[in-house]
Amino acid sequence: MMNLRTRIYLLLAALVFVTIMGGLVMVWYTYRMEGLLTHIISKNMATFYAAEGLEISLVNQKGFVSYYFLDGDPDWLRQLGEYRQIFKERLKEGKALVETERQKEAIVRIEAEYSRYVLLKDQVILHYKGGDRETGARLHKETRNRFFRILDLCEEYKGLHRESIEQARDKSLLQARNLRLVAGAAILTVLILGLLLAFVLTKQILIPIRRLTLEADRHVEPVGAGDEVNILSQRVRGLIKDADHTQAALQKSQETLVQAEKMASVGKLAAGMAHSVRNPLTSVKMRLFSLNRALELSPIQRDDFEVISEEIRHIDTIVQNFLEFSRPPRLKTQKISPSEVVDLVLQLLQHRLESYNVAATVSRQAPLPEIQVDPEQIKEVLVNLLENACEAMEGGGAIVIHEEEGFREPYGPAVIIRVTDTGPGIQKSNREKVFQPFFTTREEGTGLGLSIACRIIEGHGGNLELISERGEGTTFIITLPIKES
Amino acid sequence: MENKNKFTILIADRNPNVREFLKREMTAEGYRVRLAKDSREVLKWAFSQAPLDLLILDPDLPDTEEVGLFTQINDRIPQLPVVIHSFQGDYADYPEASITAVFVEKQGDSVEYLKNVVSEMLNHV
């Protein structure tokens, strides 16, 4: 089976070939017709007229001898001599123009007859001149018979020329008919080839292209009068772009998957460890509590005791964080405005903020709408972000919590809470890492706070991100979708 | 004080030091205290002739799942008051406990709260 391109090229080539050949044949025929016509006009007609001239010049010789016989005027014989001269010339012309054997034969016979006739006639004239009028009259009669025979021959000779003209005409008519046939065949062939080409173009190119155009993107309105190939190429470019995006997304999700698997195994380990540590730790705490109830301690002992208690609390926090990190947060959602949680957190951290010399303000036009969230978890996230901010701003600073309602891709309607501090910002190289578990820049940190916060927000179907420029503070952006429950 | 003598409390915790601590505290309150280190021992006490008035239970025992502790206790003595003394996270692993039991989060100073809860529950009975 030929491929489509070959088929179209073949059809086109055939079409062009037939058209050109048809044209060439026409041109050739016109030349032939022209030649034929010229031949008929210039040659056949000329010889025909020459034959006629011959006949006329013969006819003109008639009567002079009779006149001479009647009145004996020699002028008649002079005139006869002139006409004879004319006839001879005509005969020479005719001989030069003859084309066929038959014409040649005819003219030769005319010449022969004529020369005998002239001889006989000359005898008649001699008899008349010599006064032998009786013999002259008898011979004269015979010359008349000869004269008419030559006239017949001349008539015959003319007929031959007429015949050849008729033959030329028949020939040209035949050629014209052939030309018509060829032209008709060429027209028919071109028509068939054209139809075939149209069929191939429509059936194998235009219809498939149109179908492809429609299939390539079903979301777009059906193709109207526009250029299908153009639209199709746009669609294909779109598809290629989509494929690229998909490829990139796939790669990213594979990376995420690898990361997630890593984290899952680390998490399991951490959970196991934290779980085992917590049990004895609680026992220690219980005993400390008991000791604290009963002991009378000196100030130094009291200080030691406090430090031990403090450090044990710290260990406990670390263990709690590990455990929380290792188990996905169980959301206990309720319909509540996140603004309420923000207020609660600020109230809760009031003393802490004061001790860090940090002024926290809320910027909101109206309280956020009620959405399905776990207030405890959101509280934890906010506490975490605020504590991080406080830690970052050595010597104090300001925190602004900005709340707004908006539209965010791909969540749709969402509430957005921004926590901005006036701290030193986060180094570019660390911006990605801060959300990773176990990453910390602080001595006492566990490196789990932000990764837990991130997971809680993602557990709500939202997202936590940060904007930071070195020296211009840091903004954490919490996006929570407003879902129609 | 005198009527507390009648009450027998079973304390189940995997950590012996926690068990002993709670026993000391509860005995000081005047209760008779039994101890169990795992679910089998809990059931042993539950199925014995000696009467039980209350169970302080940390369900994070080595064999809770395989024994089916909650189902067994429910079958045997459904009226037994149960106080779950455990960590928040662990407690959430046993949804079947939350229906009948009172929850006290296990912390360093939770023993005082635990005492109050136990006293209240027993006096209600």
Coordinates of N, CA, C and O in Angstrom, one line a residue, chain B residues 18-98:
Chain B
V18 N 5.1 2.8 88.0 CA 3.8 3.6 87.9 C 2.8 2.8 88.8 O 2.1 3.4 89.6
R19 N 2.8 1.5 88.6 CA 1.8 0.6 89.3 C 2.0 0.9 90.8 O 1.1 1.1 91.6
E20 N 3.3 0.7 91.2 CA 3.6 0.9 92.7 C 3.2 2.3 93.2 O 2.7 2.4 94.3
F21 N 3.5 3.3 92.4 CA 3.3 4.6 92.8 C 1.8 4.8 93.0 O 1.3 5.4 94.0
L22 N 1.0 4.4 92.0 CA -0.4 4.5 92.1 C -1.0 3.7 93.3 O -1.9 4.1 94.0
K23 N -0.4 2.5 93.5 CA -0.8 1.7 94.6 C -0.6 2.4 96.0 O -1.5 2.5 96.8
R24 N 0.6 3.0 96.1 CA 0.9 3.8 97.3 C -0.1 4.9 97.5 O -0.6 5.1 98.6
E25 N -0.3 5.6 96.4 CA -1.2 6.8 96.5 C -2.6 6.3 96.9 O -3.3 7.0 97.7
M26 N -3.1 5.3 96.2 CA -4.5 4.9 96.4 C -4.6 4.2 97.8 O -5.7 4.3 98.5
T27 N -3.6 3.4 98.2 CA -3.7 2.8 99.5 C -3.7 3.9 100.6 O -4.5 3.8 101.6
A28 N -2.9 5.0 100.4 CA -2.9 6.1 101.3 C -4.3 6.7 101.4 O -4.7 7.3 102.4
E29 N -5.1 6.6 100.3 CA -6.5 7.1 100.3 C -7.4 6.2 101.0 O -8.6 6.5 101.2
G30 N -6.9 5.0 101.3 CA -7.7 4.0 102.1 C -8.4 2.9 101.3 O -9.3 2.2 101.8
Y31 N -8.0 2.8 100.0 CA -8.6 1.7 99.2 C -7.8 0.5 99.3 O -6.6 0.5 99.6
R32 N -8.5 -0.7 99.0 CA -7.7 -1.9 98.9 C -7.3 -2.0 97.4 O -8.1 -1.8 96.5
V33 N -6.0 -2.2 97.2 CA -5.5 -2.1 95.8 C -5.0 -3.5 95.3 O -4.2 -4.2 96.1
R34 N -5.4 -3.9 94.1 CA -4.8 -5.0 93.5 C -4.0 -4.5 92.2 O -4.4 -3.5 91.7
L35 N -3.0 -5.2 91.8 CA -2.2 -4.8 90.7 C -2.2 -5.8 89.5 O -2.3 -7.0 89.8
A36 N -2.2 -5.3 88.3 CA -2.1 -6.2 87.2 C -1.1 -5.6 86.2 O -1.1 -4.5 85.9
K37 N -0.2 -6.5 85.7 CA 0.9 -6.0 84.8 C 0.5 -6.2 83.3 O 1.1 -5.6 82.4
D38 N -0.5 -7.0 83.1 CA -1.0 -7.2 81.7 C -2.5 -7.6 81.7 O -3.1 -7.7 82.7
S39 N -3.0 -7.7 80.5 CA -4.5 -8.0 80.4 C -4.9 -9.3 81.0 O -6.0 -9.5 81.5
R40 N -4.0 -10.3 80.9 CA -4.3 -11.6 81.5 C -4.6 -11.5 83.0 O -5.5 -12.1 83.5
E41 N -3.7 -10.7 83.6 CA -3.9 -10.5 85.1 C -5.2 -9.8 85.4 O -5.8 -10.0 86.3
V42 N -5.5 -8.8 84.5 CA -6.7 -8.0 84.7 C -7.9 -9.0 84.7 O -8.8 -9.0 85.5
L43 N -7.9 -9.9 83.7 CA -9.0 -10.8 83.5 C -9.0 -11.8 84.7 O -10.1 -12.2 85.1
K44 N -7.8 -12.2 85.1 CA -7.7 -13.1 86.3 C -8.5 -12.5 87.5 O -9.3 -13.2 88.1
W45 N -8.2 -11.3 87.7 CA -8.9 -10.6 88.8 C -10.4 -10.5 88.5 O -11.2 -10.7 89.4
A46 N -10.7 -10.1 87.3 CA -12.1 -9.9 87.0 C -12.9 -11.2 87.1 O -14.1 -11.1 87.5
F47 N -12.3 -12.3 86.8 CA -13.0 -13.6 86.9 C -12.9 -14.3 88.2 O -13.5 -15.3 88.4
S48 N -12.1 -13.7 89.2 CA -12.0 -14.3 90.5 C -13.2 -14.0 91.4 O -14.0 -13.1 91.0
Q49 N -13.2 -14.6 92.5 CA -14.4 -14.5 93.4 C -14.3 -13.1 94.1 O -15.4 -12.6 94.4
A50 N -13.1 -12.7 94.3 CA -12.9 -11.4 95.1 C -13.6 -10.3 94.3 O -13.4 -10.2 93.1
P51 N -14.4 -9.5 95.0 CA -15.2 -8.5 94.3 C -14.3 -7.3 93.9 O -13.3 -7.0 94.6
L52 N -14.6 -6.7 92.8 CA -13.9 -5.5 92.3 C -14.9 -4.4 92.2 O -16.0 -4.5 91.8
D53 N -14.4 -3.2 92.7 CA -15.3 -2.0 92.6 C -14.9 -1.1 91.5 O -15.8 -0.3 91.1
L54 N -13.6 -1.1 91.1 CA -13.2 -0.1 90.1 C -11.9 -0.6 89.4 O -11.1 -1.2 90.1
L55 N -11.8 -0.2 88.2 CA -10.6 -0.5 87.5 C -9.9 0.7 86.9 O -10.5 1.6 86.3
I56 N -8.6 0.9 87.3 CA -7.8 2.0 86.7 C -6.9 1.3 85.7 O -6.1 0.5 86.1
L57 N -7.1 1.7 84.4 CA -6.5 0.9 83.4 C -5.8 1.8 82.4 O -6.3 2.8 81.9
D58 N -4.5 1.4 82.2 CA -3.8 2.0 81.0 C -3.9 0.9 79.9 O -3.2 -0.1 80.0
P59 N -4.7 1.1 78.9 CA -4.9 0.0 77.9 C -3.6 -0.3 77.1 O -3.6 -1.3 76.4
D60 N -2.6 0.5 77.3 CA -1.3 0.2 76.5 C -0.6 -0.9 77.3 O 0.5 -0.7 77.8
L61 N -1.2 -2.1 77.3 CA -0.6 -3.3 78.0 C 0.0 -4.1 76.9 O -0.4 -4.0 75.7
P62 N 0.9 -5.0 77.3 CA 1.5 -5.8 76.2 C 0.6 -6.7 75.4 O 0.8 -7.0 74.2
D63 N -0.6 -7.1 76.0 CA -1.4 -8.0 75.3 C -2.9 -7.6 75.1 O -3.8 -8.5 75.0
T64 N -3.1 -6.3 75.2 CA -4.5 -5.8 75.1 C -5.3 -6.4 73.9 O -6.4 -6.9 74.0
E65 N -4.7 -6.2 72.7 CA -5.3 -6.6 71.5 C -5.6 -8.1 71.5 O -6.8 -8.4 71.2
E66 N -4.6 -8.9 71.7 CA -4.8 -10.3 71.5 C -5.8 -10.9 72.5 O -6.5 -11.9 72.2
V67 N -5.9 -10.3 73.7 CA -6.9 -10.8 74.7 C -8.3 -10.3 74.4 O -9.3 -11.0 74.8
G68 N -8.4 -9.2 73.8 CA -9.7 -8.6 73.6 C -10.2 -8.1 74.9 O -11.4 -8.4 75.3
L69 N -9.4 -7.3 75.6 CA -9.7 -6.9 77.0 C -11.0 -6.3 77.2 O -11.8 -6.7 78.1
F70 N -11.3 -5.3 76.4 CA -12.6 -4.6 76.7 C -13.8 -5.4 76.5 O -14.8 -5.4 77.3
T71 N -13.8 -6.3 75.5 CA -14.9 -7.2 75.2 C -15.1 -8.1 76.4 O -16.3 -8.3 76.9
Q72 N -14.0 -8.7 76.8 CA -14.1 -9.6 78.0 C -14.6 -9.0 79.2 O -15.5 -9.5 79.9
I73 N -14.1 -7.8 79.5 CA -14.6 -7.1 80.7 C -16.1 -6.8 80.6 O -16.9 -7.0 81.5
N74 N -16.5 -6.3 79.4 CA -17.9 -6.0 79.2 C -18.8 -7.2 79.4 O -19.9 -7.1 79.9
D75 N -18.3 -8.3 78.9 CA -19.1 -9.6 79.0 C -19.2 -10.0 80.5 O -20.2 -10.4 80.9
R76 N -18.1 -9.9 81.2 CA -18.0 -10.5 82.5 C -18.7 -9.5 83.5 O -19.6 -9.9 84.3
I77 N -18.2 -8.3 83.7 CA -18.8 -7.4 84.6 C -19.0 -6.0 84.0 O -18.3 -5.1 84.1
P78 N -20.1 -5.9 83.2 CA -20.4 -4.7 82.4 C -20.6 -3.5 83.4 O -20.4 -2.4 82.9
Q79 N -21.0 -3.8 84.6 CA -21.3 -2.6 85.5 C -20.0 -2.1 86.1 O -20.1 -1.0 86.8
L80 N -18.9 -2.7 85.9 CA -17.6 -2.3 86.5 C -17.2 -0.9 86.1 O -17.0 -0.7 84.9
P81 N -17.0 0.1 87.0 CA -16.6 1.4 86.6 C -15.1 1.3 86.2 O -14.3 0.7 86.8
V82 N -14.8 2.0 85.1 CA -13.4 1.9 84.5 C -12.9 3.3 84.3 O -13.6 4.2 83.8
V83 N -11.7 3.6 84.9 CA -11.1 4.8 84.6 C -9.9 4.5 83.7 O -9.0 3.7 84.0
I84 N -9.9 5.2 82.6 CA -8.7 5.0 81.7 C -7.7 6.0 82.0 O -7.9 7.2 81.9
H85 N -6.5 5.5 82.5 CA -5.5 6.4 82.9 C -4.3 6.2 81.9 O -3.6 5.3 82.0
S86 N -4.3 7.1 80.9 CA -3.4 6.8 79.7 C -3.0 8.1 79.0 O -3.5 9.2 79.4
F87 N -2.2 8.0 78.1 CA -1.8 9.1 77.2 C -2.9 9.4 76.2 O -3.5 8.5 75.7
Q88 N -3.1 10.7 75.9 CA -4.1 11.1 75.0 C -4.0 10.2 73.7 O -5.0 9.7 73.2
G89 N -2.9 10.1 73.1 CA -2.7 9.5 71.8 C -3.0 8.0 71.9 O -3.7 7.4 71.1
D90 N -2.5 7.3 73.0 CA -2.8 5.9 73.2 C -4.3 5.6 73.3 O -4.8 4.7 72.8
Y91 N -4.9 6.5 74.1 CA -6.3 6.3 74.4 C -7.1 6.3 73.1 O -8.1 5.5 73.0
A92 N -6.7 7.1 72.2 CA -7.4 7.2 71.0 C -7.4 5.9 70.1 O -8.2 5.7 69.3
D93 N -6.4 5.1 70.5 CA -6.2 3.8 69.7 C -7.3 2.8 70.1 O -7.5 1.8 69.5
Y94 N -8.0 3.1 71.2 CA -9.0 2.1 71.7 C -10.4 2.8 71.7 O -10.9 3.2 72.8
P95 N -11.0 2.9 70.6 CA -12.3 3.6 70.5 C -13.3 2.9 71.4 O -14.3 3.5 71.9
E96 N -13.2 1.5 71.5 CA -14.3 0.8 72.2 C -14.3 1.2 73.7 O -15.2 1.0 74.4
A97 N -13.1 1.7 74.3 CA -13.0 2.1 75.7 C -13.8 3.4 76.0 O -14.2 3.6 77.1
S98 N -13.9 4.2 75.0 CA -14.4 5.5 75.2 C -15.9 5.5 75.6 O -16.4 6.5 76.1

